Coordinates of C-alpha atoms in Angstrom, one line a residue:
Chain M
M1 CA -94.0 31.3 83.9
A2 CA -92.3 28.2 82.7
S3 CA -88.8 28.4 83.9
V4 CA -85.7 27.1 82.2
P5 CA -84.0 24.4 84.2
I6 CA -81.0 25.6 86.1
E7 CA -78.7 23.0 84.5
Y8 CA -79.2 24.5 81.1
G9 CA -77.9 27.9 82.2
L10 CA -74.9 26.3 83.9
L11 CA -74.2 24.2 80.9
L12 CA -74.3 27.2 78.6
A13 CA -72.0 29.1 81.0
G14 CA -69.6 26.1 81.0
A15 CA -69.6 26.0 77.3
L16 CA -68.8 29.7 77.0
F17 CA -66.1 29.3 79.6
A18 CA -64.5 26.5 77.7
L19 CA -64.7 28.5 74.4
G20 CA -63.0 31.5 76.1
L21 CA -60.3 29.3 77.6
M22 CA -59.7 27.8 74.2
G23 CA -59.4 31.2 72.7
V24 CA -56.8 32.3 75.4
L25 CA -54.8 29.1 74.7
V26 CA -55.0 29.1 70.9
R27 CA -55.1 32.8 69.8
R28 CA -51.7 34.6 69.3
D29 CA -53.1 38.1 68.9
I30 CA -53.1 39.8 72.3
V31 CA -56.3 41.7 71.5
F32 CA -58.1 38.4 70.8
I33 CA -56.6 36.9 73.9
L34 CA -58.1 39.8 75.9
M35 CA -61.5 39.3 74.2
S36 CA -61.3 35.6 75.1
L37 CA -60.7 36.5 78.7
E38 CA -63.8 38.7 78.6
I39 CA -65.8 35.7 77.3
M40 CA -64.5 33.6 80.2
L41 CA -65.5 36.3 82.7
N42 CA -68.9 36.8 81.1
A43 CA -69.5 33.0 81.3
T44 CA -68.9 33.2 85.1
A45 CA -71.2 36.1 85.3
L46 CA -73.9 34.2 83.5
A47 CA -73.3 31.3 85.9
F48 CA -73.8 33.6 88.9
V49 CA -77.0 35.0 87.5
T50 CA -78.4 31.5 86.9
A51 CA -77.5 30.4 90.4
G52 CA -79.0 33.6 91.8
A53 CA -82.2 32.8 89.9
K54 CA -82.3 29.3 91.3
W55 CA -82.2 30.6 94.9
A56 CA -84.3 33.6 94.1
Q57 CA -81.7 35.8 95.7
P58 CA -80.2 39.1 94.5
D59 CA -76.7 37.9 95.3
G60 CA -76.1 36.4 91.9
Q61 CA -76.8 39.7 90.1
V62 CA -74.7 41.6 92.6
M63 CA -71.8 39.4 91.7
F64 CA -72.6 40.0 88.0
L65 CA -72.2 43.8 88.5
F66 CA -68.9 43.2 90.4
I67 CA -67.6 41.0 87.6
L68 CA -68.8 43.5 84.9
S69 CA -67.0 46.4 86.5
M70 CA -63.9 44.4 87.3
A71 CA -63.7 43.1 83.7
A72 CA -63.8 46.7 82.5
A73 CA -61.0 47.8 84.8
E74 CA -59.0 44.8 83.7
V75 CA -59.4 45.5 80.0
A76 CA -58.6 49.2 80.6
V77 CA -55.2 48.2 82.0
G78 CA -54.9 45.4 79.5
L79 CA -55.4 47.7 76.5
A80 CA -52.9 50.2 77.9
L81 CA -50.4 47.4 78.1
V82 CA -51.2 46.3 74.6
L83 CA -50.4 49.9 73.3
K84 CA -47.1 49.8 75.2
L85 CA -46.3 46.4 73.8
Y86 CA -47.0 47.7 70.3
H87 CA -44.6 50.5 70.9
Q88 CA -41.9 48.2 72.1
F89 CA -42.2 45.3 69.8
K90 CA -44.1 46.8 66.8
T91 CA -46.5 43.9 66.9
V92 CA -49.4 42.6 68.9
D93 CA -48.4 39.0 68.5
A94 CA -48.0 37.3 71.9
D95 CA -45.2 35.1 70.7
A96 CA -43.0 38.2 69.9
A97 CA -43.1 39.2 73.5
S98 CA -40.6 36.6 74.7
L99 CA -37.4 38.4 75.7
M100 CA -37.4 36.2 78.8
H101 CA -37.8 32.5 78.4
G102 CA -39.6 31.0 81.4
Chain P
M1 CA -73.2 50.0 110.4
T2 CA -72.5 51.0 114.0
K3 CA -69.7 53.1 115.4
D4 CA -68.0 50.0 116.7
D5 CA -68.0 48.5 113.2
L6 CA -66.3 51.5 111.8
I7 CA -63.7 51.5 114.6
A8 CA -63.0 47.8 113.9
L9 CA -62.6 48.6 110.2
S10 CA -60.4 51.6 110.8
P11 CA -57.1 50.1 109.6
L12 CA -58.7 49.3 106.2
I13 CA -60.4 52.7 106.1
A14 CA -57.0 54.4 106.8
I15 CA -55.4 52.7 103.8
A16 CA -58.3 53.5 101.5
L17 CA -58.2 57.1 102.7
A18 CA -54.5 57.3 102.1
S19 CA -54.8 56.1 98.5
V20 CA -57.5 58.7 97.8
V21 CA -55.3 61.4 99.4
V22 CA -52.3 60.4 97.4
M23 CA -54.4 60.3 94.2
V24 CA -55.6 63.9 94.8
V25 CA -52.2 65.2 95.9
I26 CA -50.4 64.0 92.9
A27 CA -53.0 65.4 90.6
F28 CA -52.1 68.9 91.8
Y29 CA -48.5 68.5 93.0
R30 CA -46.2 66.0 91.5
H31 CA -43.5 65.4 94.0
R32 CA -41.9 62.1 94.9
L33 CA -41.2 62.8 98.5
T34 CA -44.7 64.2 99.1
A35 CA -46.2 61.0 97.6
L36 CA -44.0 58.9 99.8
I37 CA -44.8 60.9 103.0
C38 CA -48.6 60.7 102.3
S39 CA -48.4 56.9 101.7
M40 CA -46.2 56.3 104.8
A41 CA -48.5 58.5 106.9
G42 CA -51.5 56.4 105.8
I43 CA -49.8 53.1 106.5
A44 CA -48.6 54.4 109.8
L45 CA -52.1 55.5 110.7
A46 CA -53.4 52.1 109.7
I47 CA -50.8 50.3 111.9
A48 CA -51.6 52.7 114.8
M49 CA -55.3 51.8 114.5
L50 CA -54.6 48.1 114.8
P51 CA -54.7 47.9 118.6
V52 CA -57.8 50.1 118.7
A53 CA -59.5 47.8 116.2
A54 CA -58.3 44.8 118.3
S55 CA -60.3 46.1 121.2
R56 CA -63.5 45.6 119.1
A57 CA -62.5 42.2 117.7
P58 CA -63.8 39.6 116.9
R59 CA -66.5 41.3 114.9
Q60 CA -68.4 40.3 111.8
I61 CA -69.0 43.5 109.7
T62 CA -71.7 43.0 107.1
P63 CA -71.6 39.5 105.8
L64 CA -68.5 40.3 103.8
L65 CA -65.7 41.0 106.3
I66 CA -64.6 39.7 109.6
I67 CA -62.2 41.5 111.8
D68 CA -60.6 39.2 114.3
Q69 CA -57.1 38.6 115.8
Y70 CA -56.2 36.6 112.7
A71 CA -57.2 39.3 110.2
L72 CA -55.5 42.0 112.3
F73 CA -52.3 40.0 112.6
Y74 CA -52.1 39.7 108.8
F75 CA -53.1 43.4 108.4
G76 CA -50.0 44.3 110.5
L77 CA -47.8 42.0 108.4
L78 CA -49.0 43.3 105.1
F79 CA -48.8 46.9 106.1
V80 CA -45.3 46.6 107.5
A81 CA -44.2 44.8 104.3
S82 CA -45.8 47.4 102.0
S83 CA -44.2 50.3 103.9
A84 CA -40.8 48.6 103.5
V85 CA -41.5 48.3 99.8
A86 CA -42.5 52.0 99.6
L87 CA -39.3 53.1 101.4
L88 CA -37.1 50.9 99.2
A89 CA -38.8 52.1 96.1
Y90 CA -38.1 55.8 96.8
T91 CA -34.5 56.1 95.6
Y92 CA -35.0 53.4 93.0
L93 CA -37.9 55.3 91.3
G94 CA -36.0 58.6 91.5
R95 CA -33.1 57.2 89.5
R96 CA -35.2 55.6 86.8
E97 CA -38.7 57.1 86.4
R98 CA -39.8 60.5 85.3
Q99 CA -43.2 60.1 86.8
P100 CA -42.7 57.9 89.8
E101 CA -45.7 59.1 92.0
E102 CA -48.4 56.7 90.7
F103 CA -46.3 53.8 91.9
Y104 CA -47.3 54.7 95.5
L105 CA -50.9 54.9 94.4
A106 CA -50.9 51.4 93.0
L107 CA -49.0 50.2 96.0
L108 CA -51.7 51.5 98.4
F109 CA -54.5 50.0 96.3
A110 CA -52.8 46.7 96.2
T111 CA -52.3 46.8 99.9
S112 CA -55.9 47.5 100.6
G113 CA -56.9 44.6 98.3
G114 CA -54.5 42.3 100.2
A115 CA -56.0 43.5 103.5
A116 CA -59.5 42.9 102.2
L117 CA -58.5 39.3 101.4
A118 CA -57.1 38.7 104.8
A119 CA -60.4 39.8 106.4
S120 CA -62.8 38.3 103.8
N121 CA -65.4 35.9 104.9
H122 CA -67.5 35.8 101.8
F123 CA -67.0 35.1 98.1
A124 CA -67.8 38.6 97.1
S125 CA -65.1 40.2 99.3
F126 CA -62.7 37.3 98.3
F127 CA -63.3 38.3 94.6
L128 CA -63.1 42.0 95.2
G129 CA -59.9 41.8 97.2
L130 CA -58.3 39.4 94.8
E131 CA -59.1 41.7 91.8
L132 CA -58.1 44.9 93.6
L133 CA -54.7 43.2 94.3
S134 CA -54.4 41.9 90.8
V135 CA -55.2 45.0 88.8
S136 CA -52.9 47.1 90.9
L137 CA -50.2 44.5 90.4
Y138 CA -50.5 44.8 86.6
V139 CA -49.7 48.5 87.0
L140 CA -46.8 47.9 89.5
I141 CA -45.2 45.2 87.3
A142 CA -45.4 47.1 84.1
Y143 CA -44.6 50.5 85.7
P144 CA -41.3 51.1 83.8
R145 CA -43.3 51.3 80.6
E146 CA -40.4 52.1 78.4
R147 CA -38.7 48.9 79.4
A148 CA -39.7 46.1 77.1
R149 CA -39.2 43.4 79.7
S150 CA -41.5 45.1 82.2
V151 CA -44.3 45.5 79.7
E152 CA -43.8 41.8 78.6
A153 CA -44.0 40.7 82.3
G154 CA -47.1 42.9 82.8
I155 CA -48.9 41.3 79.9
K156 CA -48.0 37.8 80.8
Y157 CA -49.1 38.4 84.4
L158 CA -52.3 40.0 83.2
I159 CA -53.4 37.2 80.9
L160 CA -52.6 34.4 83.4
A161 CA -54.0 36.3 86.4
A162 CA -57.3 37.1 84.6
A163 CA -57.6 33.5 83.4
S164 CA -57.0 32.1 86.8
A165 CA -59.4 34.6 88.4
A166 CA -62.0 33.4 85.9
F167 CA -61.5 29.9 87.1
T168 CA -61.9 31.0 90.7
L169 CA -65.1 32.8 89.8
F170 CA -66.6 29.9 88.0
G171 CA -65.8 27.7 91.0
M172 CA -67.6 30.2 93.2
A173 CA -70.6 30.3 90.9
L174 CA -70.8 26.5 91.1
V175 CA -70.6 26.5 94.8
Y176 CA -73.3 29.2 95.0
A177 CA -75.5 27.3 92.5
E178 CA -75.2 24.1 94.6
L179 CA -75.4 25.5 98.2
G180 CA -77.2 28.8 97.8
T181 CA -74.8 30.7 100.0
M182 CA -71.5 32.5 99.6
E183 CA -70.5 32.9 103.2
F184 CA -67.5 30.7 104.2
A185 CA -69.0 29.5 107.5
R186 CA -72.4 28.6 105.9
I187 CA -70.7 26.9 103.0
G188 CA -68.9 24.7 105.5
A189 CA -72.2 23.9 107.3
E190 CA -74.1 23.2 104.1
M191 CA -71.4 21.2 102.5
I192 CA -72.1 18.1 104.6
R193 CA -75.6 17.7 103.2
A194 CA -74.8 18.6 99.6
A195 CA -76.7 16.6 97.0
R196 CA -73.8 16.5 94.5
P197 CA -70.5 16.3 96.4
E198 CA -68.4 15.6 93.2
L199 CA -69.6 18.8 91.6
L200 CA -68.5 20.7 94.8
L201 CA -65.1 19.0 94.6
I202 CA -64.6 20.3 91.1
A203 CA -65.8 23.7 92.2
Q204 CA -63.3 23.8 95.1
A205 CA -60.5 22.7 92.7
M206 CA -61.4 25.6 90.3
I207 CA -61.3 28.0 93.2
F208 CA -57.9 26.7 94.1
V209 CA -56.6 27.5 90.6
G210 CA -56.8 31.2 91.4
V211 CA -55.2 30.8 94.8
G212 CA -52.5 28.5 93.5
F213 CA -51.7 31.0 90.7
K214 CA -51.2 33.8 93.2
L215 CA -49.1 31.6 95.5
A216 CA -47.1 30.3 92.4
V217 CA -47.2 26.7 93.6
A218 CA -46.1 24.0 91.3
P219 CA -48.5 23.5 88.4
F220 CA -49.3 27.2 88.4
H221 CA -45.7 28.5 88.7
I222 CA -44.7 29.2 85.1
W223 CA -45.2 32.9 85.3
A224 CA -43.0 33.4 88.4
P225 CA -39.5 33.6 86.9
D226 CA -40.5 35.9 84.0
V227 CA -42.6 38.2 86.1
Y228 CA -40.0 38.4 88.8
E229 CA -37.3 39.3 86.3
G230 CA -39.4 41.7 84.3
A231 CA -41.0 43.7 87.1
P232 CA -39.0 46.5 88.7
A233 CA -37.3 45.2 91.9
P234 CA -39.6 46.9 94.5
A235 CA -42.7 45.5 92.6
T236 CA -41.0 42.1 92.6
A237 CA -40.6 42.4 96.4
F238 CA -44.3 43.2 96.6
V239 CA -45.4 40.3 94.4
A240 CA -43.2 37.9 96.5
T241 CA -44.5 39.1 99.8
V242 CA -47.8 41.0 100.2
S243 CA -49.6 39.3 97.3
K244 CA -48.7 35.8 98.5
G245 CA -49.2 36.5 102.2
A246 CA -52.7 37.9 101.7
V247 CA -53.8 34.9 99.5
F248 CA -52.3 32.5 102.0
A249 CA -54.2 34.1 104.8
L250 CA -57.4 33.6 102.8
L251 CA -56.6 30.0 102.0
V252 CA -56.1 29.1 105.7
R253 CA -59.3 30.9 106.7
Y254 CA -61.3 29.3 103.9
F255 CA -60.2 25.8 104.9
A256 CA -60.7 26.5 108.6
N257 CA -64.3 27.3 107.8
L258 CA -64.9 24.4 105.5
G259 CA -64.1 21.9 108.3
N260 CA -61.9 18.9 108.6
E261 CA -63.8 16.6 106.2
T262 CA -63.2 18.8 103.2
F263 CA -59.7 19.3 104.2
Q264 CA -59.0 15.6 104.3
S265 CA -60.5 15.1 100.9
F266 CA -58.1 17.7 99.5
F267 CA -55.1 16.5 101.5
P268 CA -53.6 14.2 98.8
A269 CA -53.8 16.8 96.1
L270 CA -52.4 19.5 98.3
A271 CA -49.6 17.3 99.5
L272 CA -48.7 16.5 95.8
I273 CA -48.7 20.2 95.1
A274 CA -46.4 20.9 98.0
I275 CA -43.9 18.2 97.1
A276 CA -44.0 19.3 93.4
S277 CA -43.4 22.9 94.4
M278 CA -40.4 22.1 96.5
F279 CA -38.7 20.0 93.9
V280 CA -39.7 22.1 90.8
G281 CA -38.7 25.4 92.5
N282 CA -35.3 24.2 93.8
L283 CA -34.3 22.3 90.6
L284 CA -35.3 25.2 88.4
A285 CA -33.2 27.6 90.6
L286 CA -30.1 25.5 90.0
A287 CA -30.1 26.4 86.3
Q288 CA -30.7 30.2 86.6
H289 CA -28.0 32.9 86.2
N290 CA -30.2 35.9 87.1
V291 CA -30.5 36.7 90.8
K292 CA -34.2 37.7 90.5
R293 CA -35.0 34.5 88.7
I294 CA -33.1 32.5 91.3
L295 CA -35.2 34.2 94.0
A296 CA -38.3 33.6 92.0
C297 CA -37.6 29.8 91.8
S298 CA -36.7 29.8 95.5
S299 CA -40.0 31.4 96.3
I300 CA -41.8 28.6 94.5
A301 CA -40.0 26.2 96.8
H302 CA -40.8 28.4 99.9
M303 CA -44.5 28.2 99.1
G304 CA -44.1 24.5 99.1
Y305 CA -42.6 24.6 102.6
L306 CA -45.4 26.8 103.7
L307 CA -48.0 24.3 102.4
V308 CA -46.3 21.6 104.4
A309 CA -47.0 23.7 107.5
F310 CA -50.6 24.2 106.3
L311 CA -51.1 20.5 105.7
A312 CA -49.8 19.7 109.2
G313 CA -53.0 21.3 110.4
G314 CA -54.2 22.0 113.9
S315 CA -53.0 24.9 116.0
L316 CA -49.3 23.9 115.7
G317 CA -49.5 23.8 111.9
A318 CA -51.2 27.1 111.7
T319 CA -48.7 28.6 114.1
A320 CA -45.8 27.2 112.1
A321 CA -47.3 28.5 108.8
A322 CA -47.8 32.1 110.2
F323 CA -44.3 32.1 111.7
Y324 CA -42.8 30.8 108.4
L325 CA -44.6 33.4 106.5
V326 CA -43.2 36.2 108.7
A327 CA -39.7 34.8 108.3
Y328 CA -40.2 34.5 104.5
F329 CA -41.5 38.1 104.3
V330 CA -38.4 39.4 106.1
N331 CA -36.0 37.4 104.0
S332 CA -37.6 38.3 100.7
L333 CA -37.9 42.0 101.5
I334 CA -34.1 42.1 102.3
A335 CA -33.1 40.1 99.3
F336 CA -35.1 42.2 96.8
G337 CA -34.2 45.3 98.8
V338 CA -30.5 44.7 98.1
V339 CA -31.3 44.1 94.4
T340 CA -33.3 47.4 94.5
V341 CA -30.5 49.5 96.0
M342 CA -27.9 47.9 93.7
S343 CA -29.9 48.9 90.6
G344 CA -28.7 52.1 89.0
R345 CA -29.6 53.0 85.4
R346 CA -30.4 49.3 84.8
E347 CA -31.6 46.5 86.9
A348 CA -28.7 44.8 88.8
D349 CA -30.1 41.3 88.5
E350 CA -27.3 39.4 86.7
L351 CA -25.2 37.1 88.9
E352 CA -22.0 38.9 87.6
D353 CA -23.3 42.2 89.0
Y354 CA -22.6 40.8 92.4
R355 CA -19.0 39.7 91.8
G356 CA -16.7 41.1 94.4
L357 CA -19.5 43.0 96.2
F358 CA -18.0 42.1 99.5
L359 CA -14.9 44.1 98.7
R360 CA -16.7 47.0 97.3
R361 CA -19.7 47.3 99.6
P362 CA -19.0 45.2 102.7
W363 CA -22.2 46.2 104.6
L364 CA -24.5 45.7 101.7
A365 CA -22.9 42.3 101.0
T366 CA -23.3 41.3 104.7
I367 CA -27.0 42.1 104.7
F368 CA -27.5 40.2 101.4
L369 CA -25.5 37.3 102.9
A370 CA -27.7 37.3 106.0
A371 CA -30.9 37.2 103.8
L372 CA -29.5 34.3 101.7
L373 CA -28.5 32.3 104.7
S374 CA -31.8 32.9 106.3
L375 CA -33.6 31.8 103.1
G376 CA -31.5 28.7 103.2
G377 CA -32.2 28.2 106.9
I378 CA -28.9 28.6 108.8
P379 CA -29.3 28.7 112.6
L380 CA -29.6 32.1 114.3
T381 CA -31.7 33.5 111.5
A382 CA -35.4 33.9 111.1
G383 CA -35.5 31.3 108.2
F384 CA -34.0 28.6 110.5
M385 CA -36.6 29.1 113.2
G386 CA -39.3 29.0 110.5
K387 CA -38.1 25.8 109.0
F388 CA -37.7 24.3 112.5
Y389 CA -41.3 25.0 113.4
V390 CA -42.5 23.7 110.0
L391 CA -40.5 20.5 110.5
M392 CA -41.8 20.1 114.0
A393 CA -45.4 20.6 113.0
S394 CA -45.1 18.0 110.1
V395 CA -43.4 15.5 112.4
E396 CA -46.1 16.0 115.0
S397 CA -48.7 15.2 112.5
A398 CA -46.7 12.2 111.2
L399 CA -46.3 13.6 107.7
W400 CA -43.0 11.8 107.1
L401 CA -42.9 12.0 103.4
L402 CA -43.4 15.8 103.5
A403 CA -40.9 16.2 106.3
V404 CA -38.2 14.2 104.4
T405 CA -38.9 16.1 101.1
L406 CA -38.5 19.3 103.0
A407 CA -35.2 18.2 104.4
I408 CA -33.9 17.1 101.0
N409 CA -34.9 20.3 99.4
T410 CA -33.3 22.4 102.0
M411 CA -30.0 20.7 101.1
I412 CA -30.5 21.3 97.4
S413 CA -31.4 25.0 98.0
F414 CA -28.0 25.6 99.8
Y415 CA -26.3 25.1 96.5
Y416 CA -27.8 28.1 94.7
Y417 CA -27.9 30.4 97.7
L418 CA -24.2 29.7 98.4
R419 CA -23.5 30.3 94.6
V420 CA -24.8 33.8 95.0
A421 CA -22.9 34.2 98.2
F422 CA -19.6 33.0 96.8
M423 CA -20.0 35.4 93.8
M424 CA -19.9 38.2 96.3
F425 CA -16.6 37.1 97.7
R426 CA -14.9 36.6 94.3
D427 CA -12.4 39.1 93.1
A428 CA -13.0 40.9 89.9
P429 CA -10.6 39.6 87.3
E430 CA -7.5 41.8 86.5
G431 CA -8.0 44.5 83.8
E432 CA -11.8 44.2 83.7
A433 CA -14.0 47.0 84.7
V434 CA -16.1 46.8 87.8
P435 CA -19.3 45.0 86.6
I436 CA -21.8 47.5 87.8
A437 CA -21.3 50.9 89.4
A438 CA -23.4 50.3 92.5
P439 CA -25.0 53.6 93.3
S440 CA -24.5 55.0 96.8
L441 CA -27.0 54.0 99.4
S442 CA -29.6 56.5 100.4
V443 CA -30.5 57.1 104.0
I444 CA -34.1 55.9 103.5
S445 CA -33.1 52.6 101.9
A446 CA -30.3 52.0 104.4
A447 CA -32.6 52.5 107.3
A448 CA -35.2 50.2 105.9
L449 CA -32.6 47.5 105.2
A450 CA -31.1 47.9 108.6
V451 CA -34.4 47.5 110.4
L452 CA -35.3 44.4 108.3
T453 CA -31.9 42.8 109.1
L454 CA -32.3 43.5 112.8
A455 CA -35.8 41.8 112.6
L456 CA -34.2 38.9 110.8
I457 CA -31.7 38.3 113.6
W458 CA -34.1 39.1 116.4
I459 CA -36.7 36.6 115.2
G460 CA -34.0 34.0 114.7
V461 CA -32.4 34.4 118.1
Y462 CA -35.4 35.3 120.2
P463 CA -38.6 33.9 118.5
G464 CA -40.6 33.7 121.8
A465 CA -42.5 37.0 121.5
L466 CA -43.6 36.4 117.9
I467 CA -44.6 32.9 118.6
H468 CA -46.7 34.1 121.5
T469 CA -48.5 36.6 119.4
I470 CA -49.2 34.1 116.6
Q471 CA -50.5 31.5 119.1
S472 CA -53.1 33.8 120.5
M473 CA -54.3 34.8 117.0
V474 CA -54.4 31.2 115.8
A475 CA -56.4 30.2 118.8
G476 CA -59.2 32.6 117.6
L477 CA -59.2 31.1 114.2
I478 CA -59.5 27.5 115.3
R479 CA -62.4 28.4 117.6
L480 CA -64.4 29.8 114.7

């Protein structure tokens, strides 16, 4: 089987990571920020799978499973907080939640 | 896994067991005191297992965790700190929360995450510990869910923590892609013959983003004042102590495994971060009017001091860092503990709330004063001995710039610590109501604060025993 060079996988992961980071920085809607965070985490998971394939080890896929379940836990807490934010501020705009100015 | 492995792991198992017990108990019987007793019993059991586990140390358990003197020392520190937080939170939660029991659950989860970090020897356990700590911290920070500021702080922390965790993970993936291993010790060995050292440097820097975020050092500190202010006071104490201590333990172990060469290539960047943290933290603190924000800014500076000790390197530097961390834990727990017991219906975090405290509540004010002076570094307190050792270690390694910066920043920091202290001695102006009706002190909080204050003075006056313990555990780490 002709294999894809490892660099391609890492480059794709890097591009996804950059897109996710841009989303976190640019988006103002908290739900979209959470989605962008998911993209960042999935990019790292892809990088792990690629690296695992390079070394022919299962470790990369194990890390992928860890990241998957962690991202689910994170988004569960995140969405609960978004609901509470909506109750408090009547919006999901991240800029509205600025009672404290850091 | 053999029987000896399980015995060595028993402190971690005890904490995990306690969290499961608390979870089951509060599902059937909601009672604040029961939840506290279950959590405290678990933590006490974990602390009691430490000497037993020490008899089996050092021991590598699966490739993920290593139980050695170093890990056990940090276990003890983290467990004691989280039991102090649990005790201080008891009355506070009773006054303000209708369902306070899950706070203890999140506290235990976060503690086990922190302990996993202190013992981790592999990227997988590093990541799992970090995330267990983070996700529990979101819950702790946003626990008063009807309070807008807490929810805001929780969201801010969640977004930034998740983003920085993604950076750390990507760095780990790059290291793994390059070296084909995720064990710290083997990374250190493989690194020397790496084909693309510049890629590895980028990867290490990305890993440091997550660590720096948790420590709240200079470029990654923006969240600290807001989260400290928005979080309920016991959770703030936890963020300031356990979360930072666990991550710092991991940082030291990671670099100890990577070897001197990597450490030297990171030295300039880390030194810059330390200097920036000290100045940024102290200068920001000058402009704050909220006690929790002042303490948040001061904690940024304290992490800078801690990095100075870390940069000094060698066994003296590692000893100074661990000692400083213990002193910082005691100081922060007392300071946030006083804020906790002062808080009644609302959070007592404005500077005005402390006006005339010395006349109203002399003992509480004295304890707070002791913590402030210790944070500043007045002789006969734990903070002074900590600063003394850090300075000694930095001078020994001829880090003159860092030593001078530390001295200058200590001077600056006195201004805002004394500002809080003077506020406590001021008289309330005629005709005005007492700023905040400080609720009466409960026995549990009073006992926790008294023990912490005794520890503060004991470490300050008689540091020999603690230094001896730290030296023996550091010796194990350096030999690795």
